[in-house]
Short mmCIF file of C-alpha atoms and ligand atoms in Angstrom, two decimals:
data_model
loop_
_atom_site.label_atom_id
_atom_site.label_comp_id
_atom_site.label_asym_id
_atom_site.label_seq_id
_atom_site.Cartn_x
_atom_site.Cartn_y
_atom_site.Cartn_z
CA UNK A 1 0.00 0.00 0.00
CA UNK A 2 0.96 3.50 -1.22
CA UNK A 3 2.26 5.73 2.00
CA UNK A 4 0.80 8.76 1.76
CA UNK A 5 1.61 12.57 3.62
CA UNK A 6 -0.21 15.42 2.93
CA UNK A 7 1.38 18.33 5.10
CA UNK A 8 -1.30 21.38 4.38
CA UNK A 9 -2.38 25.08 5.30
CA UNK A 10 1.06 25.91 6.69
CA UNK A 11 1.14 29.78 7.28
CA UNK A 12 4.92 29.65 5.30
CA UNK A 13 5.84 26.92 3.43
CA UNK A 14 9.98 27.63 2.87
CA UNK A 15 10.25 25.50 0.11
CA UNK A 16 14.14 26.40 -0.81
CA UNK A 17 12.88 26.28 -4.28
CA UNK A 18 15.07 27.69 -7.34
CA UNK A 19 15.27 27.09 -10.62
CA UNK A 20 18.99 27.71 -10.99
CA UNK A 21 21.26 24.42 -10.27
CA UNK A 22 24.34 24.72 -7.85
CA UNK A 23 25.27 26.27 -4.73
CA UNK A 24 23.33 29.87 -3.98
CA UNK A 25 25.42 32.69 -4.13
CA UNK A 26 25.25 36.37 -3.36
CA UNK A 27 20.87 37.75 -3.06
CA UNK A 28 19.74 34.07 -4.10
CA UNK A 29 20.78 33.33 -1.16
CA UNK A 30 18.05 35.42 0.51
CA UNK A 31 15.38 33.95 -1.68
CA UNK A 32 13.67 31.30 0.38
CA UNK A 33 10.50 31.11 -1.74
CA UNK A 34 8.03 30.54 0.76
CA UNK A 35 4.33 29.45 -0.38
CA UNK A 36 1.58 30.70 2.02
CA UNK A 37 -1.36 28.44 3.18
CA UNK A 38 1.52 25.90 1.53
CA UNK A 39 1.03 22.47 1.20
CA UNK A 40 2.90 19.49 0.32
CA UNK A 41 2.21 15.76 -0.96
CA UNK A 42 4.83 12.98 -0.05
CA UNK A 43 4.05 9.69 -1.36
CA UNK A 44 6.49 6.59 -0.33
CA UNK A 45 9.00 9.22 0.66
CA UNK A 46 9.24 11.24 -2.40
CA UNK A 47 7.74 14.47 -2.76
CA UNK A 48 4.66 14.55 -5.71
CA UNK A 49 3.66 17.73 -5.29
CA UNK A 50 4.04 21.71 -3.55
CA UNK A 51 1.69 24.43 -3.94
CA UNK A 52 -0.91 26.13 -2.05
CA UNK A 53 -3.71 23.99 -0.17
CA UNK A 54 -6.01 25.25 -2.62
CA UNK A 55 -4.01 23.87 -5.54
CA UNK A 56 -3.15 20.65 -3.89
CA UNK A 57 -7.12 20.32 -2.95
CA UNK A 58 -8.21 20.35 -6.75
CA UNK A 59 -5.13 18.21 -8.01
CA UNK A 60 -5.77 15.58 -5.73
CA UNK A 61 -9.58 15.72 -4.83
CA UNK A 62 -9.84 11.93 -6.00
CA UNK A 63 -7.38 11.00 -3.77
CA UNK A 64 -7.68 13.54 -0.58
CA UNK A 65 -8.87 10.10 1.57
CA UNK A 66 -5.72 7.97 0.59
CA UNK A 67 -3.40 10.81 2.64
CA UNK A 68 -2.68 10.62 6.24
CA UNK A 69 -3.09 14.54 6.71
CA UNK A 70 -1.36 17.01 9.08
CA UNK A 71 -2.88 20.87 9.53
CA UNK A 72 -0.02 23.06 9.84
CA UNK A 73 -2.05 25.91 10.20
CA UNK A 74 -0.14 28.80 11.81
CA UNK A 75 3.10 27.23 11.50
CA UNK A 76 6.45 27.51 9.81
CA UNK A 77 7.38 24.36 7.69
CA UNK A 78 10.57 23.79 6.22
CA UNK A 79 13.12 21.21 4.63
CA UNK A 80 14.70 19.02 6.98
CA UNK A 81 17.96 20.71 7.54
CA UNK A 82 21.26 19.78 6.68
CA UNK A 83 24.65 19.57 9.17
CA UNK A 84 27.39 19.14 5.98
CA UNK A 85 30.11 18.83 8.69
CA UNK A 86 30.39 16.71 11.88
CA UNK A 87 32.77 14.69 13.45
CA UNK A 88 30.11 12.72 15.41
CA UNK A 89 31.25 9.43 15.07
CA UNK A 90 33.33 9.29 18.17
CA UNK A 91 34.29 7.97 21.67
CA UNK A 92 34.31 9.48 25.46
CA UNK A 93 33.88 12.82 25.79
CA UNK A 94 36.25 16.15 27.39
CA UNK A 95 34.30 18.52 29.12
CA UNK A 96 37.67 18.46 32.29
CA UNK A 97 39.09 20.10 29.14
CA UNK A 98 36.56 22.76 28.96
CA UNK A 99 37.07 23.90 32.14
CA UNK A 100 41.06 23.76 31.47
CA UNK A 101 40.15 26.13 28.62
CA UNK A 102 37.83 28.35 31.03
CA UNK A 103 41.20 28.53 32.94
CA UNK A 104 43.47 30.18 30.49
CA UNK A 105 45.30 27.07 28.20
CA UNK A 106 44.20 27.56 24.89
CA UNK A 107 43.03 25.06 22.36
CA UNK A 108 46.53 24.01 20.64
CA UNK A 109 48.11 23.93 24.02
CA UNK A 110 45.77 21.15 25.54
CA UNK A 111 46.64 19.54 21.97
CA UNK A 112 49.64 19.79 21.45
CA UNK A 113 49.90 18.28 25.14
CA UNK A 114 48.21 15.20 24.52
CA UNK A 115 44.82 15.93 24.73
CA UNK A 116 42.35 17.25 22.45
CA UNK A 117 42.34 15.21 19.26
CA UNK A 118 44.64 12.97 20.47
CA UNK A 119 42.61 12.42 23.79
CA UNK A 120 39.57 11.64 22.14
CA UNK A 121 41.98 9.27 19.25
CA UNK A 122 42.63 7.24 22.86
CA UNK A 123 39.24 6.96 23.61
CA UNK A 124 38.24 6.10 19.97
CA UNK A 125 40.64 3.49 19.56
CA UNK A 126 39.75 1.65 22.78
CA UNK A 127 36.02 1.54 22.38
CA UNK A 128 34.35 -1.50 20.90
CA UNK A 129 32.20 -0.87 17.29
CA UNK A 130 29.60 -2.01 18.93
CA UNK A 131 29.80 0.86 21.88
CA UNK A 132 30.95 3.09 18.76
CA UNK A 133 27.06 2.47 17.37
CA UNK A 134 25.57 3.15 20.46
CA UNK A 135 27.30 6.40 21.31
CA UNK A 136 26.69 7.92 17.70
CA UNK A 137 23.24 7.18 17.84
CA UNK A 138 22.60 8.86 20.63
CA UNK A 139 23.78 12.07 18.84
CA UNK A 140 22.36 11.24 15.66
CA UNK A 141 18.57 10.73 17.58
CA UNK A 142 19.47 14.84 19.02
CA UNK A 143 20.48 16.16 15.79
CA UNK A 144 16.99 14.66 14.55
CA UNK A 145 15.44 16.49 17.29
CA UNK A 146 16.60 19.43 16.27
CA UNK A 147 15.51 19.04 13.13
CA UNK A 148 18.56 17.90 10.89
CA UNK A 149 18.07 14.98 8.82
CA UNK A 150 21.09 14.51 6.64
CA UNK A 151 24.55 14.92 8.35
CA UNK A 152 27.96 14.35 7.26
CA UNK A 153 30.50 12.21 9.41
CA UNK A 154 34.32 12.80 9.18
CA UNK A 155 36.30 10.13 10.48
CA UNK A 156 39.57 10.97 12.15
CA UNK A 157 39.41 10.00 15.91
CA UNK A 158 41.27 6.65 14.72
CA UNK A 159 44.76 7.93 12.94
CA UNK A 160 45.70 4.36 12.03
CA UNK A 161 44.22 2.02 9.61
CA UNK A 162 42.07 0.07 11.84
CA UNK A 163 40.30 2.91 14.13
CA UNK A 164 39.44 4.77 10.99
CA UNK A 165 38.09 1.91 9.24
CA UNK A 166 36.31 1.53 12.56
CA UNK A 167 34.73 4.91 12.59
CA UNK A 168 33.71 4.73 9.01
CA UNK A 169 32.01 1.49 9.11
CA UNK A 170 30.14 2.58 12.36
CA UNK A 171 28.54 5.32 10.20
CA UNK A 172 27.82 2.73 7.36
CA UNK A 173 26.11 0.90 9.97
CA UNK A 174 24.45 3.83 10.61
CA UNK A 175 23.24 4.64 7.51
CA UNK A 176 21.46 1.43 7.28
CA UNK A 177 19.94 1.61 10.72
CA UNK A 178 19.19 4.80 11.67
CA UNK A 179 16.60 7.50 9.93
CA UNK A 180 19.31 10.41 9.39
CA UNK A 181 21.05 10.54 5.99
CA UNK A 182 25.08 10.14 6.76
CA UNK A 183 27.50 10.88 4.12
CA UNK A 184 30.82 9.60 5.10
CA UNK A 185 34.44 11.90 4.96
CA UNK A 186 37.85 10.40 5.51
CA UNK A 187 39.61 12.19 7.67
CA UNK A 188 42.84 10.45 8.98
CA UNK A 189 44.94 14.21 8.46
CA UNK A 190 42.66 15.10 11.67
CA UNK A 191 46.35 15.25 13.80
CA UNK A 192 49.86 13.48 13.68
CA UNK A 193 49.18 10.67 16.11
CA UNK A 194 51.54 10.56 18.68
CA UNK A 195 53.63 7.84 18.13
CA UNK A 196 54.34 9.57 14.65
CA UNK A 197 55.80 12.69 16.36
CA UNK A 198 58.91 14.07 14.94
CA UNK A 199 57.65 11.52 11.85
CA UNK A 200 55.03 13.87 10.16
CA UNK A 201 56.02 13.27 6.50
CA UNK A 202 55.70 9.08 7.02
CA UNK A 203 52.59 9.34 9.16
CA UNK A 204 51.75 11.52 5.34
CA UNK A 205 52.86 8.33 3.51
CA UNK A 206 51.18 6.35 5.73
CA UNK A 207 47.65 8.02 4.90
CA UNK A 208 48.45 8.01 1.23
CA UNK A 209 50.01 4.45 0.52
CA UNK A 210 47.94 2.61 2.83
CA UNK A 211 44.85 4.59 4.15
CA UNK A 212 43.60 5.72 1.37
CA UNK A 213 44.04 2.88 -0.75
CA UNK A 214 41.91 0.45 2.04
CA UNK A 215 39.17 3.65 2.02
CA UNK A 216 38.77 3.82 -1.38
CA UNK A 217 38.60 -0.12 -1.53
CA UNK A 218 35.66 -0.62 1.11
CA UNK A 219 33.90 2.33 -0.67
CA UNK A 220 33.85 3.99 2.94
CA UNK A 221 33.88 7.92 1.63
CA UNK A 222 32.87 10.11 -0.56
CA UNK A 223 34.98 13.14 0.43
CA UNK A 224 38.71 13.33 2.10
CA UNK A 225 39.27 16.50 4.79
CA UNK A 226 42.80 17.81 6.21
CA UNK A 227 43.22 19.85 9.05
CA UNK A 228 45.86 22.45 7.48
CA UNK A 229 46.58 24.07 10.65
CA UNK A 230 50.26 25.55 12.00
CA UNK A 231 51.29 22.89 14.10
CA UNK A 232 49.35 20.08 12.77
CA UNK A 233 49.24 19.82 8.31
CA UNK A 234 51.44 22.24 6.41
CA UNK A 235 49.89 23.50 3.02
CA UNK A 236 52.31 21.17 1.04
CA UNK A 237 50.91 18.12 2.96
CA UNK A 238 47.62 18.94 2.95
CA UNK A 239 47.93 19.24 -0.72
CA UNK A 240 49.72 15.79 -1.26
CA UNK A 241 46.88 14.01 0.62
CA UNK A 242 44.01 15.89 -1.47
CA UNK A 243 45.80 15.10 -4.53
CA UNK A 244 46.31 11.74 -3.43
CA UNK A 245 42.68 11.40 -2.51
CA UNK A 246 41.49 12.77 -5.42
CA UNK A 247 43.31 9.77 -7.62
CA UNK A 248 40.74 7.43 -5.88
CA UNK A 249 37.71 9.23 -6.54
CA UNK A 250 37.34 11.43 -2.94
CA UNK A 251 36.14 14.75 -3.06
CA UNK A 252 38.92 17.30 -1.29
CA UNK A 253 37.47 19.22 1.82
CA UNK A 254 39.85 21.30 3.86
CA UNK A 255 39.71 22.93 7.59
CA UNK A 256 41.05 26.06 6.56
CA UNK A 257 42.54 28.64 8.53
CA UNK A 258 40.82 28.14 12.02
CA UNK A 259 42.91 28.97 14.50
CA UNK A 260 45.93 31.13 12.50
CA UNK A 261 46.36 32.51 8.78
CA UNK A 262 47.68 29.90 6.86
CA UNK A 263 46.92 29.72 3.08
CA UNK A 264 43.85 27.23 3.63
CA UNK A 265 41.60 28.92 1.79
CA UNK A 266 43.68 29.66 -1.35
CA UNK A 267 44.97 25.87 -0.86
CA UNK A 268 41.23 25.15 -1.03
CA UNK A 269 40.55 26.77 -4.61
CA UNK A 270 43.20 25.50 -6.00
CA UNK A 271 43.45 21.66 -5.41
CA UNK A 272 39.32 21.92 -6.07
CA UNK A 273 37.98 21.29 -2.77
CA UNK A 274 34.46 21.69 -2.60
CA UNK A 275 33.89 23.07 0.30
CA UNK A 276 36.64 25.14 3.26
CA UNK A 277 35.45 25.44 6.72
CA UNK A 278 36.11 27.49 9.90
CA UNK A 279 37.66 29.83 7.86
CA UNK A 280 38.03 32.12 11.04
CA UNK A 281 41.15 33.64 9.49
CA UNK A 282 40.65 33.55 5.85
CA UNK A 283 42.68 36.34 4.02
CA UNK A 284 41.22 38.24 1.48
CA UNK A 285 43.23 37.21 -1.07
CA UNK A 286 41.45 33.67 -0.47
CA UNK A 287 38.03 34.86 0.04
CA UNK A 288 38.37 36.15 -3.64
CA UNK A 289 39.87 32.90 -4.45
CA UNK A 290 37.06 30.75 -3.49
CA UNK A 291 34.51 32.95 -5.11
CA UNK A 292 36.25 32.48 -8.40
CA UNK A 293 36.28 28.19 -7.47
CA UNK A 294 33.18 28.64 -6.51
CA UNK A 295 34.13 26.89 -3.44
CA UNK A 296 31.29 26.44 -0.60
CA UNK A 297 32.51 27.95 2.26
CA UNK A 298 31.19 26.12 5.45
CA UNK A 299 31.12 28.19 8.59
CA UNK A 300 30.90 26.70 12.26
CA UNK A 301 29.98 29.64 14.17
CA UNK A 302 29.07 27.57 17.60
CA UNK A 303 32.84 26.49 16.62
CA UNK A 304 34.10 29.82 16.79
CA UNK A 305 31.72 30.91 20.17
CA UNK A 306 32.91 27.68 22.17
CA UNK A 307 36.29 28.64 21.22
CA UNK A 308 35.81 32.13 22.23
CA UNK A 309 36.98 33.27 19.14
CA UNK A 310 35.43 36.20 16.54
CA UNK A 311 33.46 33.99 13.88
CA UNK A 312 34.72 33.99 10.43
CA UNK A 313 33.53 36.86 7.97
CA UNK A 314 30.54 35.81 6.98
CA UNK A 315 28.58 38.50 5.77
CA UNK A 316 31.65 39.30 3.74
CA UNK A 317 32.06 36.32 1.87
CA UNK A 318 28.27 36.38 1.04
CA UNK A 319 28.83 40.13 -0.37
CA UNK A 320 32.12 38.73 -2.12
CA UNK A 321 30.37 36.21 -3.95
CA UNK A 322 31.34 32.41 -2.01
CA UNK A 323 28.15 30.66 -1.37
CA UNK A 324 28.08 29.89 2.24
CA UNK A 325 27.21 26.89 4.18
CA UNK A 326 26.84 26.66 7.91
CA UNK A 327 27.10 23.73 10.40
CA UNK A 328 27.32 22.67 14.02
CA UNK A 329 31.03 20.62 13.54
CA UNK A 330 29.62 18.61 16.17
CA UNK A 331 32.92 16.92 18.07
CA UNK A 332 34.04 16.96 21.63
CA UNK A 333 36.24 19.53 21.74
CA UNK A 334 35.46 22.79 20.52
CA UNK A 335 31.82 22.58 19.27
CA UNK A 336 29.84 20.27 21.20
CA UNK A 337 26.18 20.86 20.12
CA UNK A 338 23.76 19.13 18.07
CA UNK A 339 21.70 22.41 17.85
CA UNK A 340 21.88 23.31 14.20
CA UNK A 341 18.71 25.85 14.87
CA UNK A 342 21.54 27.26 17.27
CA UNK A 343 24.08 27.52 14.85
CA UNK A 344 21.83 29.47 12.46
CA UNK A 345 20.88 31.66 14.96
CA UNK A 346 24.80 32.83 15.49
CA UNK A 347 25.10 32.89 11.87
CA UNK A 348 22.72 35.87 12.28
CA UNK A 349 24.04 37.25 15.45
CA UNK A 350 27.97 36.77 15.26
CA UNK A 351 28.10 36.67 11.33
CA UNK A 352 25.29 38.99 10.09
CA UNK A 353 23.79 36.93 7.83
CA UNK A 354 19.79 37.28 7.21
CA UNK A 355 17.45 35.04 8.82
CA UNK A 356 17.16 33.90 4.99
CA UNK A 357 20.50 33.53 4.37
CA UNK A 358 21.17 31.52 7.69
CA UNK A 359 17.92 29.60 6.15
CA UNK A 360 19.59 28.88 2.74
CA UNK A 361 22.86 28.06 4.42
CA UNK A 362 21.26 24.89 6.40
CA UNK A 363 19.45 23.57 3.97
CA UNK A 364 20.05 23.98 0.24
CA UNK A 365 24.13 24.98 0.22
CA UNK A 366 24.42 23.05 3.15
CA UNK A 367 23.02 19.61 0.80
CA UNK A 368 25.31 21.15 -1.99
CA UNK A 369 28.42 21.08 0.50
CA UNK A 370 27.74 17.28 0.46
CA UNK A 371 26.83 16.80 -3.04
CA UNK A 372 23.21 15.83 -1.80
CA UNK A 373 21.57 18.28 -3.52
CA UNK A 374 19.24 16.32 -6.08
CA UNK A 375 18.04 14.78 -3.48
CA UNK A 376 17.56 17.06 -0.21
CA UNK A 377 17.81 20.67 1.09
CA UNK A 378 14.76 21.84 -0.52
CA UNK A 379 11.40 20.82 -0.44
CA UNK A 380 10.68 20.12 -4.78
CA UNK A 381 9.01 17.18 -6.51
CA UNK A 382 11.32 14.45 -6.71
CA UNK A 383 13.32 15.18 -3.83
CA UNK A 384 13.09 13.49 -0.43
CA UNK A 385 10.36 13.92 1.74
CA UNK A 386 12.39 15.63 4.60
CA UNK A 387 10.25 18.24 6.31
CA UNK A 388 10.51 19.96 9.24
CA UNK A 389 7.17 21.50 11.21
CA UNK A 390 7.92 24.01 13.77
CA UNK A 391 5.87 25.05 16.44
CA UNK A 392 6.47 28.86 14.97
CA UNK A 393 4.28 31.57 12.72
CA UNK A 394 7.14 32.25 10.28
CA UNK A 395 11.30 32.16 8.97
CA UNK A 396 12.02 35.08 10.72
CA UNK A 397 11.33 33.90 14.41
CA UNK A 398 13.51 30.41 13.88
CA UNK A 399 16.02 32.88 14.12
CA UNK A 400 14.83 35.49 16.63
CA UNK A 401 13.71 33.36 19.28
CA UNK A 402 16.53 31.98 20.13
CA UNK A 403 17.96 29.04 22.39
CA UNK A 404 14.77 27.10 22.37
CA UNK A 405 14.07 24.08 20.30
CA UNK A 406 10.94 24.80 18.26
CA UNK A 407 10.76 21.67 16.38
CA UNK A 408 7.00 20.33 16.66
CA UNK A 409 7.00 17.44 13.79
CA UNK A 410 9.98 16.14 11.64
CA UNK A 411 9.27 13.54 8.74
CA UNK A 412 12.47 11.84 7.27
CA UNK A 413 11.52 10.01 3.53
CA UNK A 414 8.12 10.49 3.99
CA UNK A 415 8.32 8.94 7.91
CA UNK A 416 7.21 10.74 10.97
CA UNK A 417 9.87 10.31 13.23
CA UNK A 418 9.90 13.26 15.59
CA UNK A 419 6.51 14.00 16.98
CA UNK A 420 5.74 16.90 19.44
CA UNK A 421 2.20 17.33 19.02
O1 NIG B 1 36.63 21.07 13.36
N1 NIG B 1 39.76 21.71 14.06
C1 NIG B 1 39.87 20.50 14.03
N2 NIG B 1 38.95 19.57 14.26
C2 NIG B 1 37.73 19.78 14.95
C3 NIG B 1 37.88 19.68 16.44
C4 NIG B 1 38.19 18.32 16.87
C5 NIG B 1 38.34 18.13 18.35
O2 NIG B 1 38.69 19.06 19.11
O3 NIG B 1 38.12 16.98 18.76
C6 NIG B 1 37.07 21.07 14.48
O4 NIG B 1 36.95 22.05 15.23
FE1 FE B 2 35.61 20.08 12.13
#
């Protein structure tokens, strides 16, 4: 038997809809194109149909008593939304070091002695798949909550072969199993793991020759992500291992310039990548680069806020052309929320962005960060039925009233698997 959703009378549909393909750039990314008294048909998971109730009524008045309907009357519906970079595949957790932090050592410090990355690589490596599962899930059910229903999952909490295989087959697992979308990133230039200190090019050889090539064999990624960081990736590395990558298919991302000035961005443009992130300290000079790449550049302002840092430029990067993305970069360390309702809430307040903007840059260039975009980050015929229903009149207060989870419904393919009502 057919399954059947007919979401109708919402006050504002945002549908996301354009007509042009590719990432949003510039004004389209305030275009939202919201549908009043909006409806939508989903029918096993696939969206048939958007329009107003009225137009919905007369297309499918034959059919009206086949739909299991909801009345969103008076409230805000969306597209699910889309996290395009988390590292939430992991094990333990480091709040001691937050407090460390609160104290005065800084982020590198606390990594460079030990913990941090490395901490949680301990913890990672020690825990069984099975707990692995378990632990990820947990987050994964939260981010639902919040309303995301596609995330992507870097690996990089293993930094040898096995851990990272590890981590990327727990989110295969999880693909199967659990409602949320995953798209998997290799990330084993997260750090230099300890016992390659002093060894940084062969722990680079080690990646390339042997990580990569067992990766690319178990089809485990789509997309491979350095951290080119003083202290942890140089440019030239970081460039060897997206090259590398790129010979076996994986798409180059890059953390770019998060904590000092260091060429990521430009690196980004020019090996390809298709998206940066952080991008706290992106020069100018590689602002303008990405615009011409058209690379996505995906911002973590809860990132920059838990680090106590200023966020990247936001607002300047939209006005310079880069299509922007935003995301939680859910991981122990320095950004751990869920919350991505939170995250485009600071895109307004610490960025500038518009409510629309922050809108556009969870759902639609968010889903083209992670190549998903044919299939989510916008509610259109064909696409999946991911839709969020929040317990709100309109776009504008998502962002306004802020802190509090306003998520009433949330239907993944078609499924209702959050329900507030
Ligand atoms: O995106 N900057 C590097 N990686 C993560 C943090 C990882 C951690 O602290 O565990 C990030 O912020
Ligand atoms: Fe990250």
């Amino acid at each position: 038997m057919t399954n059947i959703v007919w979401i109708k009378h919402a006050s504002q549909l945002a549908t996301l809809a354009q007509p042009s393909k590719g990432p949003r750039i510039k004004d389209d990314m305030n275009n939202i194109s919201i549908i009043r008294d909006g409806s939508v048909w989903i029918e096993d998971g696939i969206i048939q149909a958007v329009g107003t109730t009225r137009q919905l009524e007369e297309q499918f008045k034959d059919r009206a008593h086949e739909a299991v309907i909801t009345d969103a009357k008076g409230h805000l519906v969306t597209p699910g939304l889309v996290d395009p970079h988390t590292h939430v595949a992991y094990g333990g957790s480091r709040e001691r070091e937050f407090e460390r932090r609160l104290q005065g050592a800084t982020y590198m410090e606390i990594m460079n002695a030990g913990g941090g990355i490395h901490a949680t690589t301990t913890m990672t490596r020690e825990a069984k798949e099975e707990e692995l599962v378990q632990q990820t899930k947990r987050r994964l059910d939260s981010f639902l909550q919040h309303g995301v229903t596609t995330v992507e999952g870097k690996s990089g909490y293993g930094l040898n072969l096995e851990t990272e295989l590890k981590q990327l087959r727990v989110m295969k697992r999880l693909q199967a199993e659990h409602p949320i979308d995953i798209i998997p990133t290799f990330m084993g230039a997260h750090a230099v793991p300890t016992e390659y200190k002093g060894r940084e090019e062969e722990y680079v050889d080690y990646i390339i020759n042997e990580m990569l090539p067992a990766v690319s064999n178990e089809k485990l990624a789509v997309f491979n992500d350095v951290f080119c960081e003083v202290g942890v990736f140089t440019p030239e590395q970081s460039e060897r291992i997206l090259e590398a990558g790129k010979k076996y298919g994986l798409i180059p991302k890059i953390h770019a310039d998060e904590i000092e000035p260091y060429g990521g961005a430009e690196l980004a443009a020019k090996v390809g990548a298709i998206s940066a992130e952080h991008l706290l300290k992106a020069s100018d000079e590689g602002i303008a680069a990405m615009a011409k790449a058209g690379t996505i550049a995906c911002l973590l302002p809860a990132t920059a806020l838990f680090l106590r840092e200023q966020a990247a430029e936001g607002r300047k990067m939209i006005d310079g052309g880069v299509p922007v993305a935003i995301s939680t970069d859910c991981n122990p360390g320095s950004s751990p929320t869920t919350s991505m309702p939170l995250v485009m809430n600071l895109a307004c307040i610490s960025m500038r962005l518009t409510p629309s903007e922050a809108l556009t840059a969870a759902t639609y260039n968010a889903a083209c960060a992670i190549q998903m975009e044919d299939k989510v980050g916008s509610i259109e015929p064909g696409k999946q039925g991911d839709i969020v229903l929040w317990d709100i009149a309109n776009y504008q207060e998502l962002q306004y009233l802020f802190g509090v989870n306003h998520v009433r419904s949330v239907w993944k393919k078609g499924v209702k698997v959050i329900d507030r009502s």
